PDB file of C-alpha atoms in Angstrom:
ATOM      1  CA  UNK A   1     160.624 102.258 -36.447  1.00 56.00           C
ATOM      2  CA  UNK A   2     162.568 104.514 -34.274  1.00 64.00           C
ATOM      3  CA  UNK A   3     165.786 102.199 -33.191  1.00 80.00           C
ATOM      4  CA  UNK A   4     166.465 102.293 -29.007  1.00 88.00           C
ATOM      5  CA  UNK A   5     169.149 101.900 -26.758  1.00 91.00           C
ATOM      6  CA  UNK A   6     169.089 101.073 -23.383  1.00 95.00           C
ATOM      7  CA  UNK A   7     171.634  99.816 -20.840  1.00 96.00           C
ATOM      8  CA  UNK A   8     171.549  96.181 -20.709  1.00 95.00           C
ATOM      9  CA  UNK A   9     171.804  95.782 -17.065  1.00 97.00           C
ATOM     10  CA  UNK A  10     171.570  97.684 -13.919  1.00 97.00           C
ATOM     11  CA  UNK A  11     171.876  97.011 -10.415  1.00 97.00           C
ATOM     12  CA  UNK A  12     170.325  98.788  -7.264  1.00 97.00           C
ATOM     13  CA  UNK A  13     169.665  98.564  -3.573  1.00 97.00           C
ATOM     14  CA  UNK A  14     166.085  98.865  -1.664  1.00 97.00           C
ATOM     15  CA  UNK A  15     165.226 101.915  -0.767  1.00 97.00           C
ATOM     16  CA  UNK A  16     167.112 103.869  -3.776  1.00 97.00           C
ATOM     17  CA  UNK A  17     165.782 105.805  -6.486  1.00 97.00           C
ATOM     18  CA  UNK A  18     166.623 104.171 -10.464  1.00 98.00           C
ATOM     19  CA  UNK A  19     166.453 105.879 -13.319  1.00 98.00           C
ATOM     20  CA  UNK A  20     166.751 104.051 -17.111  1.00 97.00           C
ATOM     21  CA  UNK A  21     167.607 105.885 -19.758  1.00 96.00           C
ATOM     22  CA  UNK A  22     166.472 105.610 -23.366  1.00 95.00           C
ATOM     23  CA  UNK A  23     168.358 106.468 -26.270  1.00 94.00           C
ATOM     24  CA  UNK A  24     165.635 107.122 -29.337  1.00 90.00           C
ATOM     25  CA  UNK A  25     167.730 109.574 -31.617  1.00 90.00           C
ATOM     26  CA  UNK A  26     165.311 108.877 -34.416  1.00 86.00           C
ATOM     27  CA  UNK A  27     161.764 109.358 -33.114  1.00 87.00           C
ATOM     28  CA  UNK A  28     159.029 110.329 -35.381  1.00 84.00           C
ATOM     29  CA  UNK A  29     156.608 113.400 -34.466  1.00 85.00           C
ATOM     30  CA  UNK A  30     153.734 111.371 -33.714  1.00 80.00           C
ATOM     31  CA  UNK A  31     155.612 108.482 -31.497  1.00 84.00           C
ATOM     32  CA  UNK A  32     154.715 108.141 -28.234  1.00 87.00           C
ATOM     33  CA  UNK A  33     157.244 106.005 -25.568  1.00 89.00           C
ATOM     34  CA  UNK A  34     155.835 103.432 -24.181  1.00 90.00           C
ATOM     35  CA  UNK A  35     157.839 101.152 -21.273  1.00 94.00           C
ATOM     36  CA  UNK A  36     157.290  97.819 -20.623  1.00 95.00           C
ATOM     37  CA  UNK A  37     158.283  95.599 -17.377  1.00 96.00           C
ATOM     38  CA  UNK A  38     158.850  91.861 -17.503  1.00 97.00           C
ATOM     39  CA  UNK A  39     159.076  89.642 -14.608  1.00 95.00           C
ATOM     40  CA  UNK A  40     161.040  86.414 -14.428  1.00 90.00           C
ATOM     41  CA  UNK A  41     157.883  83.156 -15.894  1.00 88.00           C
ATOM     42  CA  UNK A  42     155.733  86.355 -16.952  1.00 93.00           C
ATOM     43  CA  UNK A  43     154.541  88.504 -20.141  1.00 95.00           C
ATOM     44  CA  UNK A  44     155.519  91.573 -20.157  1.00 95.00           C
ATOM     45  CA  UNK A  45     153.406  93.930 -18.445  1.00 95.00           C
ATOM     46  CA  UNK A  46     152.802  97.913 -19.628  1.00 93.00           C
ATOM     47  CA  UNK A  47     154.147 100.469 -16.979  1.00 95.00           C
ATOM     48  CA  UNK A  48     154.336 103.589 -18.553  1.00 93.00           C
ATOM     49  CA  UNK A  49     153.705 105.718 -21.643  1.00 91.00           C
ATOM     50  CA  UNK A  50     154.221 109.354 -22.600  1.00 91.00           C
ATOM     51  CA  UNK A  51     154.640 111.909 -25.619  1.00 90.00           C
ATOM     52  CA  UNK A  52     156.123 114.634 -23.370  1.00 89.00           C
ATOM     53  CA  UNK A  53     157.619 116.382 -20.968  1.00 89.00           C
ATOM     54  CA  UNK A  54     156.442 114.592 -17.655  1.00 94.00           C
ATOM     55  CA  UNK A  55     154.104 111.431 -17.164  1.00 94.00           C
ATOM     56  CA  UNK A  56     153.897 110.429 -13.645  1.00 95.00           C
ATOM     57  CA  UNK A  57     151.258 106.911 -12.471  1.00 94.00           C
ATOM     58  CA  UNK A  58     151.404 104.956  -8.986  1.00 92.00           C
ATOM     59  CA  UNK A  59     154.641 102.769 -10.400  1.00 91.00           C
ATOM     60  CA  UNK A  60     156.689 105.241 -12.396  1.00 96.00           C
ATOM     61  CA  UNK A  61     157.618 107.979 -13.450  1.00 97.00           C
ATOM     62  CA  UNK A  62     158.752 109.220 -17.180  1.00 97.00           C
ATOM     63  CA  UNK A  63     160.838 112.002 -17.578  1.00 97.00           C
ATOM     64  CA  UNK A  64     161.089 113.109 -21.774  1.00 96.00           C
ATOM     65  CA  UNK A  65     162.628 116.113 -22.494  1.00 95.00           C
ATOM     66  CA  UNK A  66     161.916 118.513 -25.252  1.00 94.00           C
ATOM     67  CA  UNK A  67     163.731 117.097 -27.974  1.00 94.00           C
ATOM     68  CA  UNK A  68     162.787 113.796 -27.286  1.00 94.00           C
ATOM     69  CA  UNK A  69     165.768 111.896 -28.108  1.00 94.00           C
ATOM     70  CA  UNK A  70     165.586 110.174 -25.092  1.00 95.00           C
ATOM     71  CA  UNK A  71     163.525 109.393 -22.216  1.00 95.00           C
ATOM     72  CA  UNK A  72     164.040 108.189 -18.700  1.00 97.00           C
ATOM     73  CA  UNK A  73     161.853 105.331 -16.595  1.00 97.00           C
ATOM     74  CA  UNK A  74     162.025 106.269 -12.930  1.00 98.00           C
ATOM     75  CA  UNK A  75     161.129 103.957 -10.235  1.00 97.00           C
ATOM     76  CA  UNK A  76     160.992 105.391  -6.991  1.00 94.00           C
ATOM     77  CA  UNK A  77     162.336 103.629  -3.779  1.00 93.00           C
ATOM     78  CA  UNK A  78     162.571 100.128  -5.718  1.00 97.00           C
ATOM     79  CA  UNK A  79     162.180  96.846  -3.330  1.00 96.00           C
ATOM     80  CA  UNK A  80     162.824  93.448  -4.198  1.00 96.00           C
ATOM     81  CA  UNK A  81     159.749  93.032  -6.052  1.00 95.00           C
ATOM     82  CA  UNK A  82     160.980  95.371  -8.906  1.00 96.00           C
ATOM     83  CA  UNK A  83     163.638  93.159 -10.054  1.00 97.00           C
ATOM     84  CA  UNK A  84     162.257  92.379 -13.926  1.00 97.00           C
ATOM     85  CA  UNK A  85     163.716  93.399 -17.184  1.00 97.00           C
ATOM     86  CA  UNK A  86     162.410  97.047 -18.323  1.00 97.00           C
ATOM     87  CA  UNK A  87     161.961  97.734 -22.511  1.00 95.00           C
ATOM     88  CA  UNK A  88     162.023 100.770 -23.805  1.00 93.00           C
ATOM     89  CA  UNK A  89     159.226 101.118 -27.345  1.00 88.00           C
ATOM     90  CA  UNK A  90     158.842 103.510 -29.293  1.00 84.00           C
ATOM     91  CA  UNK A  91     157.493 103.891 -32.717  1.00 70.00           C
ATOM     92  CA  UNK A  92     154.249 103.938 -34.548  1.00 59.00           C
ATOM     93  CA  UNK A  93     154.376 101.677 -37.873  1.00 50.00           C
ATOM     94  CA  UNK A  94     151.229 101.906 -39.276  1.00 47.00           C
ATOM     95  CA  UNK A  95     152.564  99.163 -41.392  1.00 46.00           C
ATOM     96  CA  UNK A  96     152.945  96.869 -38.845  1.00 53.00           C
ATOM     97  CA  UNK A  97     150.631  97.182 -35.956  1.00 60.00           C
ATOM     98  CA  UNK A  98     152.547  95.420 -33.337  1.00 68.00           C
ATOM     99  CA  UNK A  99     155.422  95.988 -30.625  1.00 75.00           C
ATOM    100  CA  UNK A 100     158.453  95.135 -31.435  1.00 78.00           C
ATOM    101  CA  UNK A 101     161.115  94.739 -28.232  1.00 84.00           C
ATOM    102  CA  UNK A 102     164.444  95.267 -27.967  1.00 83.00           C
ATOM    103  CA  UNK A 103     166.991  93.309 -25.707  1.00 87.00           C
ATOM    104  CA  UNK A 104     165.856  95.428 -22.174  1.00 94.00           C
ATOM    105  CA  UNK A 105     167.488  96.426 -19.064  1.00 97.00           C
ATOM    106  CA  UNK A 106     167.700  93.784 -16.725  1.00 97.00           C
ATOM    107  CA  UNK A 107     167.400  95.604 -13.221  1.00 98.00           C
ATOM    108  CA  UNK A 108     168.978  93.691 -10.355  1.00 97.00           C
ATOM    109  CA  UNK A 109     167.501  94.848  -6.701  1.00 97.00           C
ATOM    110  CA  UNK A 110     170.056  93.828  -3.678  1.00 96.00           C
ATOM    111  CA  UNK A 111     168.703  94.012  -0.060  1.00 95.00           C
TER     112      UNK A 111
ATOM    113  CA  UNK B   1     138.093  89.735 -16.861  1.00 66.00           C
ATOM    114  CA  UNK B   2     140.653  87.079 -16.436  1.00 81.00           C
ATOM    115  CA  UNK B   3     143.446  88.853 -19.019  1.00 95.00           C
ATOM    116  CA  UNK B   4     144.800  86.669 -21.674  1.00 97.00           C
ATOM    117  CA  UNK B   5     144.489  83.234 -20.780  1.00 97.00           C
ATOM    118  CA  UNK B   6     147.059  80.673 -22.202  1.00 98.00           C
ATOM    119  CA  UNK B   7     146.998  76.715 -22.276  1.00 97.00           C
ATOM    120  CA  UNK B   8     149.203  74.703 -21.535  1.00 97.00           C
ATOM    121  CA  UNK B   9     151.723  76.452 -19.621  1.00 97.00           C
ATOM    122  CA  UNK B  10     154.373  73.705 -20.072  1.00 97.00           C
ATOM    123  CA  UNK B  11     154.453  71.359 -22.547  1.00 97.00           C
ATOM    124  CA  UNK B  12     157.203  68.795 -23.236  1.00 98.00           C
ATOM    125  CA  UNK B  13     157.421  66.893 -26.338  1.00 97.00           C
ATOM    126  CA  UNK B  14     159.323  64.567 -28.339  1.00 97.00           C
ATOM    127  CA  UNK B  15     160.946  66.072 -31.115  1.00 97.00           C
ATOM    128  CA  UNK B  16     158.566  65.213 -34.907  1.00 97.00           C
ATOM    129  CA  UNK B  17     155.379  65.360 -32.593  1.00 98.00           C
ATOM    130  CA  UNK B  18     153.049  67.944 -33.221  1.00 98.00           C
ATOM    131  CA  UNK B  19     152.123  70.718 -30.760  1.00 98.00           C
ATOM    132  CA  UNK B  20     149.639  73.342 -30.469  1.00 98.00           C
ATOM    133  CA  UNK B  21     149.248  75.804 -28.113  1.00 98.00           C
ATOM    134  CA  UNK B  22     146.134  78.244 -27.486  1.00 98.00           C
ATOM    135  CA  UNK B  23     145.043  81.358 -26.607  1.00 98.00           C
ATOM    136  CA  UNK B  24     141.897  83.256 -25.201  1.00 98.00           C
ATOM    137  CA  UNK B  25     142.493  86.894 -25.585  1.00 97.00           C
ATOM    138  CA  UNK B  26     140.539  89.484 -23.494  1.00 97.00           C
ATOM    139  CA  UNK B  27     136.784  89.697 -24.916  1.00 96.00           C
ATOM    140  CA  UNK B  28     136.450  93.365 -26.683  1.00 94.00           C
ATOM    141  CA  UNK B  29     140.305  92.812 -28.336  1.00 94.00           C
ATOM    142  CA  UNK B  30     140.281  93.207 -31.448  1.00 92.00           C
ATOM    143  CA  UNK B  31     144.471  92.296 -31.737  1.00 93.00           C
ATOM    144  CA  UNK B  32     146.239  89.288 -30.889  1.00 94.00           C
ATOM    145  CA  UNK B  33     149.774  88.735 -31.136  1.00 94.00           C
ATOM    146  CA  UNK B  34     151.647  85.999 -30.545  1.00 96.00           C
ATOM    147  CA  UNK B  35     155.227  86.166 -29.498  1.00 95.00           C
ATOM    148  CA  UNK B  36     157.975  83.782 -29.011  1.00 96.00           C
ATOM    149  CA  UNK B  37     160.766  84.274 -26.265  1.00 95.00           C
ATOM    150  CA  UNK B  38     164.390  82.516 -26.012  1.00 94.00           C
ATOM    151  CA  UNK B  39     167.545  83.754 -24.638  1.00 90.00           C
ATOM    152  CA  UNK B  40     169.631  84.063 -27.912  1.00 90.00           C
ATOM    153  CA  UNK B  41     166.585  86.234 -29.627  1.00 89.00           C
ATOM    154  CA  UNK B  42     164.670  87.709 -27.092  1.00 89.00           C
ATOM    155  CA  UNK B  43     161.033  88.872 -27.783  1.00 91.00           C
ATOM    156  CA  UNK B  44     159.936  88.232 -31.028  1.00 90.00           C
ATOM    157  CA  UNK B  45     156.952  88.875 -32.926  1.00 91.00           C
ATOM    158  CA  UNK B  46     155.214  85.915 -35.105  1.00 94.00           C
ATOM    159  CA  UNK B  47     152.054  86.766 -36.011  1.00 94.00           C
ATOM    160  CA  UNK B  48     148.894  88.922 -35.245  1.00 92.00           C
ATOM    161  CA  UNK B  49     145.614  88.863 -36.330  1.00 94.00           C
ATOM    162  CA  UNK B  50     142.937  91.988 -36.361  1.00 93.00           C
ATOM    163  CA  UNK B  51     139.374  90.582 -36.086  1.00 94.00           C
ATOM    164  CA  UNK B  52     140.253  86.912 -36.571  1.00 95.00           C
ATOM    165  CA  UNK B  53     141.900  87.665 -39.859  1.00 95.00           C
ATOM    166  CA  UNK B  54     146.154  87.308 -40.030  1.00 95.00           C
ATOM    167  CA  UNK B  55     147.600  90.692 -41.035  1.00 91.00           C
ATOM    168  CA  UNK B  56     151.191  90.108 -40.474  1.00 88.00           C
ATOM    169  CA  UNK B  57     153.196  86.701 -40.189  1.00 91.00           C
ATOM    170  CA  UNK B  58     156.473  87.478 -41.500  1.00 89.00           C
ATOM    171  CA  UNK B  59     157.515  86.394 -38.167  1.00 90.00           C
ATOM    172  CA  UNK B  60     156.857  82.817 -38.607  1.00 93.00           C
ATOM    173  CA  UNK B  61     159.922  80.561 -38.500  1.00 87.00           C
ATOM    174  CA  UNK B  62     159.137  78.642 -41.625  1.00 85.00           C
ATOM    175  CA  UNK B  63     156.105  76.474 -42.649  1.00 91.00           C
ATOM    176  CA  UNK B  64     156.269  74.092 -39.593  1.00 96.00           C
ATOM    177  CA  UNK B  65     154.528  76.834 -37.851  1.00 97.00           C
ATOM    178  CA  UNK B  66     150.928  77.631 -38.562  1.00 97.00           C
ATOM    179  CA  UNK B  67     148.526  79.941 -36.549  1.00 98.00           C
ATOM    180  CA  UNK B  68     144.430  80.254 -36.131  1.00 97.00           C
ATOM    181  CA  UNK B  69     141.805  82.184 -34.844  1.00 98.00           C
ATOM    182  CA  UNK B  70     138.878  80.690 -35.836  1.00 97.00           C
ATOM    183  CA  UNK B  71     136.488  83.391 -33.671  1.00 96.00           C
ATOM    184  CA  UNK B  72     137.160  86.473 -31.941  1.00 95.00           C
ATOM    185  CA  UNK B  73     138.003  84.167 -28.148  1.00 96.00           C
ATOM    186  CA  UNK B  74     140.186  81.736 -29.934  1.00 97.00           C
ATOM    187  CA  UNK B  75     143.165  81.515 -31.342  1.00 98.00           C
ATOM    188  CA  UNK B  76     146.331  78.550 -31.484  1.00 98.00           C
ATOM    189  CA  UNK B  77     149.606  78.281 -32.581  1.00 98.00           C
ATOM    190  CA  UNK B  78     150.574  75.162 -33.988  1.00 98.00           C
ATOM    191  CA  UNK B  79     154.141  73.103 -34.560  1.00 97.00           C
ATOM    192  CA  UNK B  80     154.120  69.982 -37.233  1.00 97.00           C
ATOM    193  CA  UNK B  81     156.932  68.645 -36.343  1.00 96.00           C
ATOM    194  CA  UNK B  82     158.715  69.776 -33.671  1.00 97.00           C
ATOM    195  CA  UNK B  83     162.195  70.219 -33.263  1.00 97.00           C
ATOM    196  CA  UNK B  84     164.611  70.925 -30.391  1.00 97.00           C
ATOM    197  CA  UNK B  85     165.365  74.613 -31.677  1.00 96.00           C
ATOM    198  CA  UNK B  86     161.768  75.390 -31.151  1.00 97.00           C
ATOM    199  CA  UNK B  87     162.053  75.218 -27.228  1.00 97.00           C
ATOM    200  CA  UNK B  88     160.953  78.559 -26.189  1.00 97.00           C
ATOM    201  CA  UNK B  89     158.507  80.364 -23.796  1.00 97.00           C
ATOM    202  CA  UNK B  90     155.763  81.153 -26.153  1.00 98.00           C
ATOM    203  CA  UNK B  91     153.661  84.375 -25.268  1.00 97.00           C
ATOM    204  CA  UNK B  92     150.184  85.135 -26.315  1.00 97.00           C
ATOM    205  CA  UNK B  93     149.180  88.700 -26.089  1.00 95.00           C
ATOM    206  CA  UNK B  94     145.989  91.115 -27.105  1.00 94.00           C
ATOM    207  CA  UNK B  95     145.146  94.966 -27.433  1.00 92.00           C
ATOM    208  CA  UNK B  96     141.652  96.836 -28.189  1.00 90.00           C
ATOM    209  CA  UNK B  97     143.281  98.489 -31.629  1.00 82.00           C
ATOM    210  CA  UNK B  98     146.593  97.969 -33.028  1.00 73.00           C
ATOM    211  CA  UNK B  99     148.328 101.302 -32.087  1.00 72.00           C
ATOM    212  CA  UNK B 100     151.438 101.362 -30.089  1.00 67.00           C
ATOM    213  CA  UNK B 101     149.518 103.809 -27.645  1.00 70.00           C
ATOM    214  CA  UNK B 102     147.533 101.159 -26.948  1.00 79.00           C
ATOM    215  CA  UNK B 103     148.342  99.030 -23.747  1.00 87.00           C
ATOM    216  CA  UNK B 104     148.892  95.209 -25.002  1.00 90.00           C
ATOM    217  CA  UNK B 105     148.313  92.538 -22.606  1.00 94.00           C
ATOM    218  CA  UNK B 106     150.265  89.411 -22.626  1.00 96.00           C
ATOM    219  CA  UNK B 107     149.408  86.319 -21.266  1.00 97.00           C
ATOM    220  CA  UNK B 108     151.499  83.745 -18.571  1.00 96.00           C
ATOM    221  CA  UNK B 109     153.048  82.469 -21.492  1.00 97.00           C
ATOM    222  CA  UNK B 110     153.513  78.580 -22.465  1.00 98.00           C
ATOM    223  CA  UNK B 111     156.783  77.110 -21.860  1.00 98.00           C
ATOM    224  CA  UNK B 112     157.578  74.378 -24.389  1.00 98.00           C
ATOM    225  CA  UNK B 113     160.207  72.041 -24.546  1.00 98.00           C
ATOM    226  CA  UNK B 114     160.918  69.732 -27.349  1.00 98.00           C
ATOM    227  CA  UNK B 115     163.411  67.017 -26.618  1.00 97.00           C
TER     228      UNK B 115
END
């Protein structure tokens, strides 16, 4: 499994742009990068996923660039409501058919 | 459909009783997982099961834990006995296949206590 590192805590205003970024020196050819969202009393909840270059839904956006080493979650004009912890996944065990998540970025949004 | 539907979502007990918690995954899933959450260790895998059958439960604590899925709608995860160290938020979650492209989806979760 392709090991990830991610900053374990960010904070932000309303109104602002964030970007997380994704360390995944190791990743495989046929990994894909996958980011999760977790609010406080929830499961985790799927957000984004991507192989490369540019992957863009109504939430986020996820910016990968050619080498894939790393990738970046961008949320767009975050509110309140987008205070959660983000994970970063990526890896394709064929051994072991589950996601496995790492400690997260917890993302802080001030008013 | 509902999502993943999880019962109880709190449960307190007294440390040596038994507990079991349950799962419903979404019908057409053919994974379940089941996950276990605390502050110290943060999300970790126990056990999953592909068509009601356990593939993987390397994750399980030790043998006080025991999981089921007796048909493709059911599934619990069981504690005999309980112990204090066990107090977690325990999350239930299912996907159509077992790939990591595949979206998993993870139920409220079931906060236990043991005291």
């Amino acid at each position: 499994l392709a090991k990830t590192t991610q900053p374990i805590s960010m904070d932000s205003y309303e109104g602002q742009e964030v970007n997380i970024t994704c360390s995944h020196n190791n990743i495989a050819t046929n990994d894909y990068i996958t980011w999760y969202q977790q609010f406080p009393s929830q499961g985790p909840r799927f957000i984004i996923q991507g192989y490369k270059t540019k992957v863009t839904n109504e939430v986020a956006s996820l910016f990968i660039p050619a080498d894939r080493k790393s990738s970046t979650l961008s949320l767009p004009r975050v509110s309140l409501s987008d205070t959660a912890v983000y994970y970063c996944l990526v890896g394709k065990d064929t051994g072991r058919r589950a996601l496995t998540f790492g400690s997260g970025t917890r993302l802080q949004v001030q008013p | 459909d509902a999502g993943v539907i999880q019962s109880p979502r709190h449960e307190v007990t007294e440390m040596g009783q038994e507990v079991t918690l349950r799962c419903k995954p979404i019908s057409g899933h053919d994974y379940l997982f089941w996950y276990r959450q605390t502050m110290m260790r943060g999300l970790e895998l126990l056990i999953y099961f592909n068509n009601n059958v356990p593939i993987d439960d390397s994750g399980m604590p030790e043998d006080r834990f025991s999981a089921k899925m007796p048909n493709a709608s059911f599934s619990t995860l069981k504690i005999q006995p309980s112990e204090p160290r066990d107090s977690a938020v325990y999350f239930c979650a299912s996907s159509r296949t077992g790939d990591w492209d595949t979206e998993a989806f993870f139920g409220q979760g079931t906060r236990l206590t043991v005291v």
